[in-house]
Amino acid sequence: MTSTGTQEDVWMPIGLSPTATTLILLGVILSSSIFVDALARRTRLPRISLLVMVGVVVAVIQQLVLEVPDTRPLNGLGEPLVQVALVMVAFLLGGELTVSRLRSIGPLLLILSISVIGVGGLAVGLGLLALGFPLVVAVSLAAISVATDPAAVQETVRDSGDTRLRARLLLGIVAIDDGWGIVVFGLAMAVLGWVLAGAGNGERVLLEAAWELGGALLLGSVVGLPAAWLTGRLRPGEPTQVEALALILLLAGLSAWLGVSSLLAAMITGVLVANLSTHHTRSFNEIEHIEWPFLVFFFVLAGASVDLYHLDDALGLTLAYILLRLAGRYLGGMLGVRLARERQAELPGNIGLALTPQAGVAMGMALLAAERFPEYGAVLLSAVVGSTLVFEILGPFLVRRVLD
């Protein structure tokens, strides 16, 4: 006896689409930050370094296990997430540069800050050129070396309970150091573009560089002036958070569209809002509340961007960069102390070593430099990610040594 019926195939709604993959990866990355926080509290290791290591593990799985080195994590969503995180950081840095703060820190802080970044940047740039590294690599890393991780320094100083002049100076310097770094990096990228353009294209590239910097100042002013008046005038709560997030997204999107420096534009906007919005400070508070998830994506994706096949090529560069940056910070600090004649007895000669931690802004600059000069992107990213791990672990110990 035969059956006349037909048996239908069993259908299960299971399929891993690109959208599903992206959403799962987003959830996994954020979940990993929970375990990183717990591990950082137990081990006292910097959570930024641990997040970067999570990204390196992602790179190992992707490049060595799955053997798909050209696949970008998150299917291209990583780039806008990184851009938003960088704009948030730059905006908050601009908010630190108030007139009252600059007046209170005085010329002593400016002397030390300029001395450390000037000598440090020259030491890295000239040292790498002397060792035979390409001009793009030397100049890019010299500009990147200016940035300091304020969180690592602030946390270590506060844990020490030190309130002496040296501690106050360190807190003041790291509040403005990344601001200097953004300006120096923008100038360095503009100069590199002009130098590498050649005689025939020099004028065009010079105009592009002028627009990248001048346009950033213009965009920051165009967004920052009305934002300083408009933000915070609605009732507290959700509207203010919406205003803050809208400001960040507008800055990131308009900067990319107009081809100007997003870091400089966001910093200018932050400066204007901080100094002109006397009726509130909630925009900065709201961004601080939502900043961390974006930073988690940023640090993990920075680690995942390392090209493991070029690690051998970057090993010598990484070691040279670490040693030159340490030497430059030490010498810059010594020079700054000597220039501060009237307060010299209160300041240690090795104060520059307390400014060695390096994290988010430096890696953001490396990502931007890699995008601008893709032929050097792999080696630049590998060097900065590797050195960041070293500086984030070594930095707090050097801060404590300076404060002892």
Short mmCIF file of C-alpha atoms in Angstrom, two decimals:
data_model
loop_
_atom_site.label_atom_id
_atom_site.label_comp_id
_atom_site.label_asym_id
_atom_site.label_seq_id
_atom_site.Cartn_x
_atom_site.Cartn_y
_atom_site.Cartn_z
CA MET A 1 0.00 0.00 0.00
CA THR A 2 1.46 3.29 -1.07
CA SER A 3 0.82 6.65 0.37
CA THR A 4 -0.56 9.30 -1.93
CA GLY A 5 0.37 12.13 0.42
CA THR A 6 3.53 14.13 0.17
CA GLN A 7 5.84 14.84 3.06
CA GLU A 8 6.80 18.48 3.30
CA ASP A 9 10.32 19.44 4.29
CA VAL A 10 10.65 20.71 7.81
CA TRP A 11 11.47 24.44 7.72
CA MET A 12 13.36 26.13 10.51
CA PRO A 13 13.75 29.95 10.59
CA ILE A 14 17.53 29.79 11.22
CA GLY A 15 20.00 31.74 9.15
CA LEU A 16 23.01 33.90 9.90
CA SER A 17 22.51 37.02 7.81
CA PRO A 18 25.01 39.92 7.77
CA THR A 19 22.63 41.93 9.96
CA ALA A 20 22.36 39.12 12.49
CA THR A 21 26.14 38.69 12.51
CA THR A 22 26.67 42.40 13.15
CA LEU A 23 24.13 42.51 15.98
CA ILE A 24 25.63 39.43 17.62
CA LEU A 25 29.15 40.90 17.39
CA LEU A 26 27.94 44.17 18.92
CA GLY A 27 26.45 42.24 21.82
CA VAL A 28 29.58 40.11 22.26
CA ILE A 29 31.85 43.17 22.30
CA LEU A 30 29.73 44.96 24.91
CA SER A 31 29.45 41.76 26.95
CA SER A 32 33.23 41.39 26.91
CA SER A 33 33.55 44.84 28.49
CA ILE A 34 31.65 43.56 31.55
CA PHE A 35 34.22 40.81 32.09
CA VAL A 36 37.04 43.31 31.38
CA ASP A 37 35.72 45.62 34.11
CA ALA A 38 35.66 42.75 36.60
CA LEU A 39 39.16 41.61 35.61
CA ALA A 40 40.53 45.16 35.80
CA ARG A 41 39.21 45.58 39.34
CA ARG A 42 40.78 42.31 40.46
CA THR A 43 44.16 42.71 38.74
CA ARG A 44 44.57 46.52 38.67
CA LEU A 45 45.39 46.23 34.96
CA PRO A 46 44.14 49.13 32.79
CA ARG A 47 40.80 48.19 31.28
CA ILE A 48 41.72 50.06 28.08
CA SER A 49 44.64 47.68 27.56
CA LEU A 50 42.39 44.71 28.28
CA LEU A 51 39.83 45.89 25.73
CA VAL A 52 42.56 46.29 23.12
CA MET A 53 43.69 42.74 23.92
CA VAL A 54 40.11 41.55 23.31
CA GLY A 55 40.40 43.15 19.88
CA VAL A 56 43.74 41.44 19.25
CA VAL A 57 42.07 38.11 20.10
CA VAL A 58 39.39 38.96 17.52
CA ALA A 59 42.18 39.65 14.99
CA VAL A 60 43.82 36.30 15.79
CA ILE A 61 40.56 34.40 15.27
CA GLN A 62 39.71 36.31 12.11
CA GLN A 63 43.12 36.32 10.44
CA LEU A 64 44.84 33.15 11.64
CA VAL A 65 41.97 30.78 12.44
CA LEU A 66 39.31 31.77 9.90
CA GLU A 67 41.96 33.05 7.43
CA VAL A 68 39.91 36.06 6.29
CA PRO A 69 42.38 38.95 6.74
CA ASP A 70 40.47 41.34 4.46
CA THR A 71 37.13 41.08 6.26
CA ARG A 72 36.34 44.13 8.34
CA PRO A 73 34.65 43.52 11.70
CA LEU A 74 31.00 44.55 11.94
CA ASN A 75 30.61 44.68 8.13
CA GLY A 76 31.72 48.30 7.83
CA LEU A 77 29.75 49.54 10.84
CA GLY A 78 33.03 49.82 12.75
CA GLU A 79 34.14 52.96 10.91
CA PRO A 80 31.20 55.18 11.96
CA LEU A 81 31.39 53.82 15.53
CA VAL A 82 35.08 54.73 15.73
CA GLN A 83 34.39 58.16 14.26
CA VAL A 84 31.61 58.90 16.76
CA ALA A 85 33.82 57.79 19.67
CA LEU A 86 36.66 60.06 18.54
CA VAL A 87 34.35 63.05 18.12
CA MET A 88 32.97 62.47 21.63
CA VAL A 89 36.49 62.41 23.09
CA ALA A 90 37.52 65.56 21.22
CA PHE A 91 34.34 67.39 22.24
CA LEU A 92 34.90 66.54 25.91
CA LEU A 93 38.55 67.63 25.64
CA GLY A 94 37.42 70.96 24.26
CA GLY A 95 35.12 71.30 27.25
CA GLU A 96 38.16 71.18 29.54
CA LEU A 97 39.69 74.29 27.94
CA THR A 98 37.76 76.99 29.75
CA VAL A 99 39.16 80.47 30.22
CA SER A 100 38.94 80.16 33.99
CA ARG A 101 40.93 76.90 33.97
CA LEU A 102 43.61 78.29 31.67
CA ARG A 103 43.97 81.31 33.92
CA SER A 104 44.23 79.16 37.04
CA ILE A 105 46.91 76.81 35.72
CA GLY A 106 49.15 79.73 34.85
CA PRO A 107 52.29 80.02 32.73
CA LEU A 108 54.12 77.26 34.63
CA LEU A 109 51.82 74.59 33.24
CA LEU A 110 52.10 75.97 29.71
CA ILE A 111 55.90 75.98 29.95
CA LEU A 112 56.00 72.35 31.06
CA SER A 113 53.33 71.22 28.60
CA ILE A 114 54.94 72.86 25.56
CA SER A 115 58.39 71.67 26.62
CA VAL A 116 57.30 68.05 27.00
CA ILE A 117 55.34 67.86 23.74
CA GLY A 118 57.93 69.85 21.78
CA VAL A 119 60.99 67.90 22.86
CA GLY A 120 59.07 64.63 22.89
CA GLY A 121 57.72 65.06 19.37
CA LEU A 122 61.11 66.10 17.99
CA ALA A 123 62.82 63.15 19.70
CA VAL A 124 60.41 60.67 18.13
CA GLY A 125 60.39 62.25 14.67
CA LEU A 126 64.11 62.90 14.31
CA GLY A 127 65.01 59.63 16.00
CA LEU A 128 62.89 57.55 13.63
CA LEU A 129 64.25 59.41 10.61
CA ALA A 130 67.81 58.83 11.83
CA LEU A 131 67.03 55.11 12.15
CA GLY A 132 65.94 55.04 8.52
CA PHE A 133 62.15 54.85 8.82
CA PRO A 134 60.04 56.54 6.09
CA LEU A 135 59.06 60.19 6.45
CA VAL A 136 55.34 59.40 6.72
CA VAL A 137 55.94 56.94 9.56
CA ALA A 138 58.31 59.26 11.42
CA VAL A 139 56.12 62.37 11.19
CA SER A 140 52.88 60.49 11.94
CA LEU A 141 54.30 58.84 15.05
CA ALA A 142 55.89 62.11 16.18
CA ALA A 143 52.45 63.75 16.09
CA ILE A 144 50.76 60.75 17.69
CA SER A 145 53.35 60.74 20.50
CA VAL A 146 52.09 64.11 21.75
CA ALA A 147 48.83 62.66 23.08
CA THR A 148 48.58 61.47 26.70
CA ASP A 149 45.94 59.31 28.35
CA PRO A 150 44.38 61.66 30.94
CA ALA A 151 42.35 58.91 32.63
CA ALA A 152 45.40 56.83 33.62
CA VAL A 153 47.25 59.85 35.03
CA GLN A 154 44.24 61.28 36.84
CA GLU A 155 43.31 57.95 38.42
CA THR A 156 46.87 57.33 39.67
CA VAL A 157 47.28 60.86 41.07
CA ARG A 158 43.95 60.70 42.87
CA ASP A 159 44.73 57.26 44.31
CA SER A 160 47.99 58.64 45.70
CA GLY A 161 46.22 61.48 47.53
CA ASP A 162 49.10 63.80 46.56
CA THR A 163 48.15 67.51 46.49
CA ARG A 164 51.62 69.00 45.96
CA LEU A 165 52.49 71.27 43.05
CA ARG A 166 53.77 68.36 40.94
CA ALA A 167 50.45 66.51 41.28
CA ARG A 168 48.40 69.61 40.42
CA LEU A 169 50.61 70.26 37.39
CA LEU A 170 50.19 66.72 36.10
CA LEU A 171 46.41 66.99 36.34
CA GLY A 172 46.51 70.33 34.55
CA ILE A 173 48.82 69.12 31.78
CA VAL A 174 46.80 66.02 30.91
CA ALA A 175 43.66 68.17 30.76
CA ILE A 176 45.10 70.06 27.76
CA ASP A 177 47.66 67.60 26.36
CA ASP A 178 45.31 65.81 23.99
CA GLY A 179 44.12 69.20 22.77
CA TRP A 180 47.70 69.99 21.77
CA GLY A 181 47.90 66.54 20.21
CA ILE A 182 44.85 67.12 18.01
CA VAL A 183 46.26 70.43 16.73
CA VAL A 184 49.75 69.00 16.13
CA PHE A 185 48.34 65.93 14.38
CA GLY A 186 46.17 68.04 12.08
CA LEU A 187 49.15 70.21 11.13
CA ALA A 188 51.37 67.17 10.61
CA MET A 189 48.88 65.49 8.27
CA ALA A 190 48.50 68.72 6.31
CA VAL A 191 52.27 69.20 5.97
CA LEU A 192 52.80 65.56 4.98
CA GLY A 193 50.17 65.84 2.28
CA TRP A 194 51.85 68.94 0.91
CA VAL A 195 55.39 67.49 1.00
CA LEU A 196 54.39 64.21 -0.67
CA ALA A 197 52.31 65.89 -3.39
CA GLY A 198 55.31 66.89 -5.48
CA ALA A 199 55.93 70.10 -7.37
CA GLY A 200 52.98 69.77 -9.72
CA ASN A 201 50.32 69.21 -7.09
CA GLY A 202 51.80 71.21 -4.23
CA GLU A 203 49.46 74.19 -4.56
CA ARG A 204 46.32 72.04 -4.71
CA VAL A 205 47.36 69.95 -1.72
CA LEU A 206 48.28 73.08 0.24
CA LEU A 207 44.77 74.41 -0.39
CA GLU A 208 43.30 71.07 0.71
CA ALA A 209 45.39 71.16 3.89
CA ALA A 210 44.32 74.73 4.59
CA TRP A 211 40.69 73.72 4.11
CA GLU A 212 41.07 70.65 6.34
CA LEU A 213 42.27 72.84 9.23
CA GLY A 214 40.50 76.13 8.45
CA GLY A 215 37.30 74.32 7.53
CA ALA A 216 37.42 72.48 10.85
CA LEU A 217 37.68 75.81 12.69
CA LEU A 218 34.77 77.14 10.62
CA LEU A 219 32.61 74.04 11.13
CA GLY A 220 33.36 73.97 14.86
CA SER A 221 32.29 77.62 15.10
CA VAL A 222 29.19 77.22 12.94
CA VAL A 223 28.00 74.28 15.07
CA GLY A 224 29.38 75.47 18.40
CA LEU A 225 28.01 79.03 18.52
CA PRO A 226 24.31 78.14 18.13
CA ALA A 227 24.80 75.00 20.23
CA ALA A 228 26.19 77.10 23.08
CA TRP A 229 22.97 79.11 23.15
CA LEU A 230 20.42 76.41 22.27
CA THR A 231 21.54 73.38 24.29
CA GLY A 232 20.28 72.95 27.81
CA ARG A 233 17.34 75.33 27.46
CA LEU A 234 14.80 72.50 27.39
CA ARG A 235 13.77 70.67 30.52
CA PRO A 236 16.39 68.35 32.08
CA GLY A 237 16.53 64.69 31.13
CA GLU A 238 15.98 63.05 27.78
CA PRO A 239 15.86 66.20 25.60
CA THR A 240 19.33 67.23 26.78
CA GLN A 241 20.72 63.78 25.98
CA VAL A 242 19.13 63.96 22.54
CA GLU A 243 20.72 67.39 22.01
CA ALA A 244 24.14 66.12 23.01
CA LEU A 245 23.97 63.05 20.77
CA ALA A 246 22.62 65.10 17.85
CA LEU A 247 25.59 67.46 18.24
CA ILE A 248 28.08 64.59 18.10
CA LEU A 249 26.46 62.93 15.08
CA LEU A 250 26.24 66.24 13.20
CA LEU A 251 29.92 66.97 13.84
CA ALA A 252 31.00 63.48 12.75
CA GLY A 253 28.84 63.47 9.63
CA LEU A 254 29.52 67.04 8.51
CA SER A 255 33.26 66.62 9.03
CA ALA A 256 33.32 63.52 6.83
CA TRP A 257 31.16 65.21 4.19
CA LEU A 258 33.19 68.42 4.07
CA GLY A 259 36.57 66.70 4.33
CA VAL A 260 37.76 68.58 7.43
CA SER A 261 39.40 67.39 10.65
CA SER A 262 36.62 65.95 12.81
CA LEU A 263 38.84 66.02 15.92
CA LEU A 264 39.64 69.72 15.58
CA ALA A 265 36.05 70.65 14.70
CA ALA A 266 34.69 68.78 17.72
CA MET A 267 37.29 70.32 20.02
CA ILE A 268 36.44 73.85 18.83
CA THR A 269 32.74 73.15 19.40
CA GLY A 270 33.51 71.89 22.91
CA VAL A 271 35.55 75.01 23.69
CA LEU A 272 32.74 77.30 22.54
CA VAL A 273 30.01 75.41 24.40
CA ALA A 274 32.09 75.27 27.59
CA ASN A 275 32.95 78.97 27.57
CA LEU A 276 29.70 80.44 26.25
CA SER A 277 27.05 78.17 27.80
CA THR A 278 27.03 79.83 31.20
CA HIS A 279 23.45 78.62 31.79
CA HIS A 280 24.35 74.89 31.96
CA THR A 281 27.01 72.17 31.71
CA ARG A 282 24.65 69.29 31.02
CA SER A 283 25.77 68.61 27.42
CA PHE A 284 29.15 67.41 28.65
CA ASN A 285 27.58 65.37 31.45
CA GLU A 286 25.16 63.67 29.06
CA ILE A 287 27.95 62.76 26.63
CA GLU A 288 30.03 61.36 29.49
CA HIS A 289 27.05 59.14 30.38
CA ILE A 290 26.81 57.60 26.90
CA GLU A 291 30.49 57.73 25.91
CA TRP A 292 31.70 54.43 27.37
CA PRO A 293 29.84 51.98 25.05
CA PHE A 294 31.28 53.79 22.03
CA LEU A 295 34.76 53.69 23.57
CA VAL A 296 34.37 49.95 24.12
CA PHE A 297 33.73 49.49 20.40
CA PHE A 298 36.59 51.85 19.60
CA PHE A 299 39.26 50.08 21.67
CA VAL A 300 38.18 46.57 20.64
CA LEU A 301 38.06 47.54 16.96
CA ALA A 302 41.47 49.23 17.26
CA GLY A 303 42.93 45.98 18.52
CA ALA A 304 41.10 44.01 15.83
CA SER A 305 42.60 46.28 13.15
CA VAL A 306 46.12 44.98 13.78
CA ASP A 307 47.53 43.18 10.76
CA LEU A 308 49.10 40.09 12.32
CA TYR A 309 50.93 39.26 9.09
CA HIS A 310 52.96 42.49 9.45
CA LEU A 311 53.80 42.23 13.14
CA ASP A 312 57.40 41.26 12.38
CA ASP A 313 57.77 44.36 10.22
CA ALA A 314 56.47 46.58 13.03
CA LEU A 315 58.48 45.06 15.90
CA GLY A 316 61.57 47.21 15.39
CA LEU A 317 59.45 50.32 14.85
CA THR A 318 57.42 49.63 18.01
CA LEU A 319 60.52 49.25 20.17
CA ALA A 320 62.13 52.36 18.68
CA TYR A 321 58.95 54.39 19.20
CA ILE A 322 58.61 53.29 22.84
CA LEU A 323 62.23 54.12 23.70
CA LEU A 324 62.26 57.43 21.81
CA ARG A 325 58.97 58.56 23.35
CA LEU A 326 60.20 57.73 26.86
CA ALA A 327 63.46 59.60 26.22
CA GLY A 328 61.63 62.57 24.73
CA ARG A 329 59.21 62.84 27.65
CA TYR A 330 62.07 62.63 30.15
CA LEU A 331 64.18 65.27 28.39
CA GLY A 332 61.18 67.53 27.80
CA GLY A 333 60.28 67.38 31.48
CA MET A 334 63.87 68.21 32.49
CA LEU A 335 63.92 71.21 30.15
CA GLY A 336 60.56 72.43 31.44
CA VAL A 337 61.75 72.22 35.06
CA ARG A 338 64.89 74.19 34.19
CA LEU A 339 62.82 76.88 32.46
CA ALA A 340 60.58 77.17 35.53
CA ARG A 341 63.37 78.74 37.56
CA GLU A 342 61.33 80.13 40.45
CA ARG A 343 59.60 76.78 41.17
CA GLN A 344 62.45 74.46 40.16
CA ALA A 345 63.11 73.19 43.69
CA GLU A 346 59.51 71.91 43.99
CA LEU A 347 59.52 69.89 40.79
CA PRO A 348 61.30 66.58 40.09
CA GLY A 349 63.48 66.43 37.00
CA ASN A 350 61.76 63.25 35.81
CA ILE A 351 58.25 64.75 35.81
CA GLY A 352 57.94 64.11 32.06
CA LEU A 353 57.91 60.34 32.64
CA ALA A 354 54.57 60.72 34.41
CA LEU A 355 53.07 61.76 31.06
CA THR A 356 53.80 58.50 29.23
CA PRO A 357 50.35 56.78 29.37
CA GLN A 358 48.81 56.74 25.89
CA ALA A 359 45.41 55.47 24.84
CA GLY A 360 42.32 56.50 22.91
CA VAL A 361 43.29 59.69 21.12
CA ALA A 362 46.63 58.21 20.03
CA MET A 363 44.95 55.13 18.56
CA GLY A 364 42.35 57.32 16.90
CA MET A 365 45.12 59.33 15.27
CA ALA A 366 46.76 56.10 14.12
CA LEU A 367 43.50 54.97 12.49
CA LEU A 368 43.17 58.32 10.72
CA ALA A 369 46.81 58.24 9.58
CA ALA A 370 46.35 54.67 8.31
CA GLU A 371 43.32 55.82 6.34
CA ARG A 372 45.26 58.78 4.90
CA PHE A 373 48.37 56.72 4.03
CA PRO A 374 47.13 53.14 3.50
CA GLU A 375 50.51 51.86 2.31
CA TYR A 376 51.84 52.49 5.83
CA GLY A 377 48.59 51.71 7.64
CA ALA A 378 49.43 48.21 8.86
CA VAL A 379 52.80 49.12 10.35
CA LEU A 380 51.48 52.33 11.96
CA LEU A 381 48.53 50.58 13.59
CA SER A 382 50.67 47.70 14.82
CA ALA A 383 53.23 50.07 16.34
CA VAL A 384 50.66 52.27 18.09
CA VAL A 385 48.55 49.40 19.41
CA GLY A 386 51.63 47.55 20.69
CA SER A 387 53.12 50.65 22.32
CA THR A 388 49.76 51.59 23.85
CA LEU A 389 49.66 48.28 25.68
CA VAL A 390 53.16 48.96 27.05
CA PHE A 391 52.48 52.59 27.99
CA GLU A 392 49.14 51.83 29.64
CA ILE A 393 50.73 49.16 31.84
CA LEU A 394 54.02 50.98 32.50
CA GLY A 395 52.54 54.48 32.79
CA PRO A 396 50.86 54.25 36.23
CA PHE A 397 54.08 52.90 37.75
CA LEU A 398 56.01 55.87 36.34
CA VAL A 399 53.40 58.31 37.67
CA ARG A 400 53.77 56.82 41.17
CA ARG A 401 57.58 57.03 40.88
CA VAL A 402 57.40 60.75 40.02
CA LEU A 403 55.04 61.40 42.96
CA ASP A 404 57.19 59.50 45.48
#
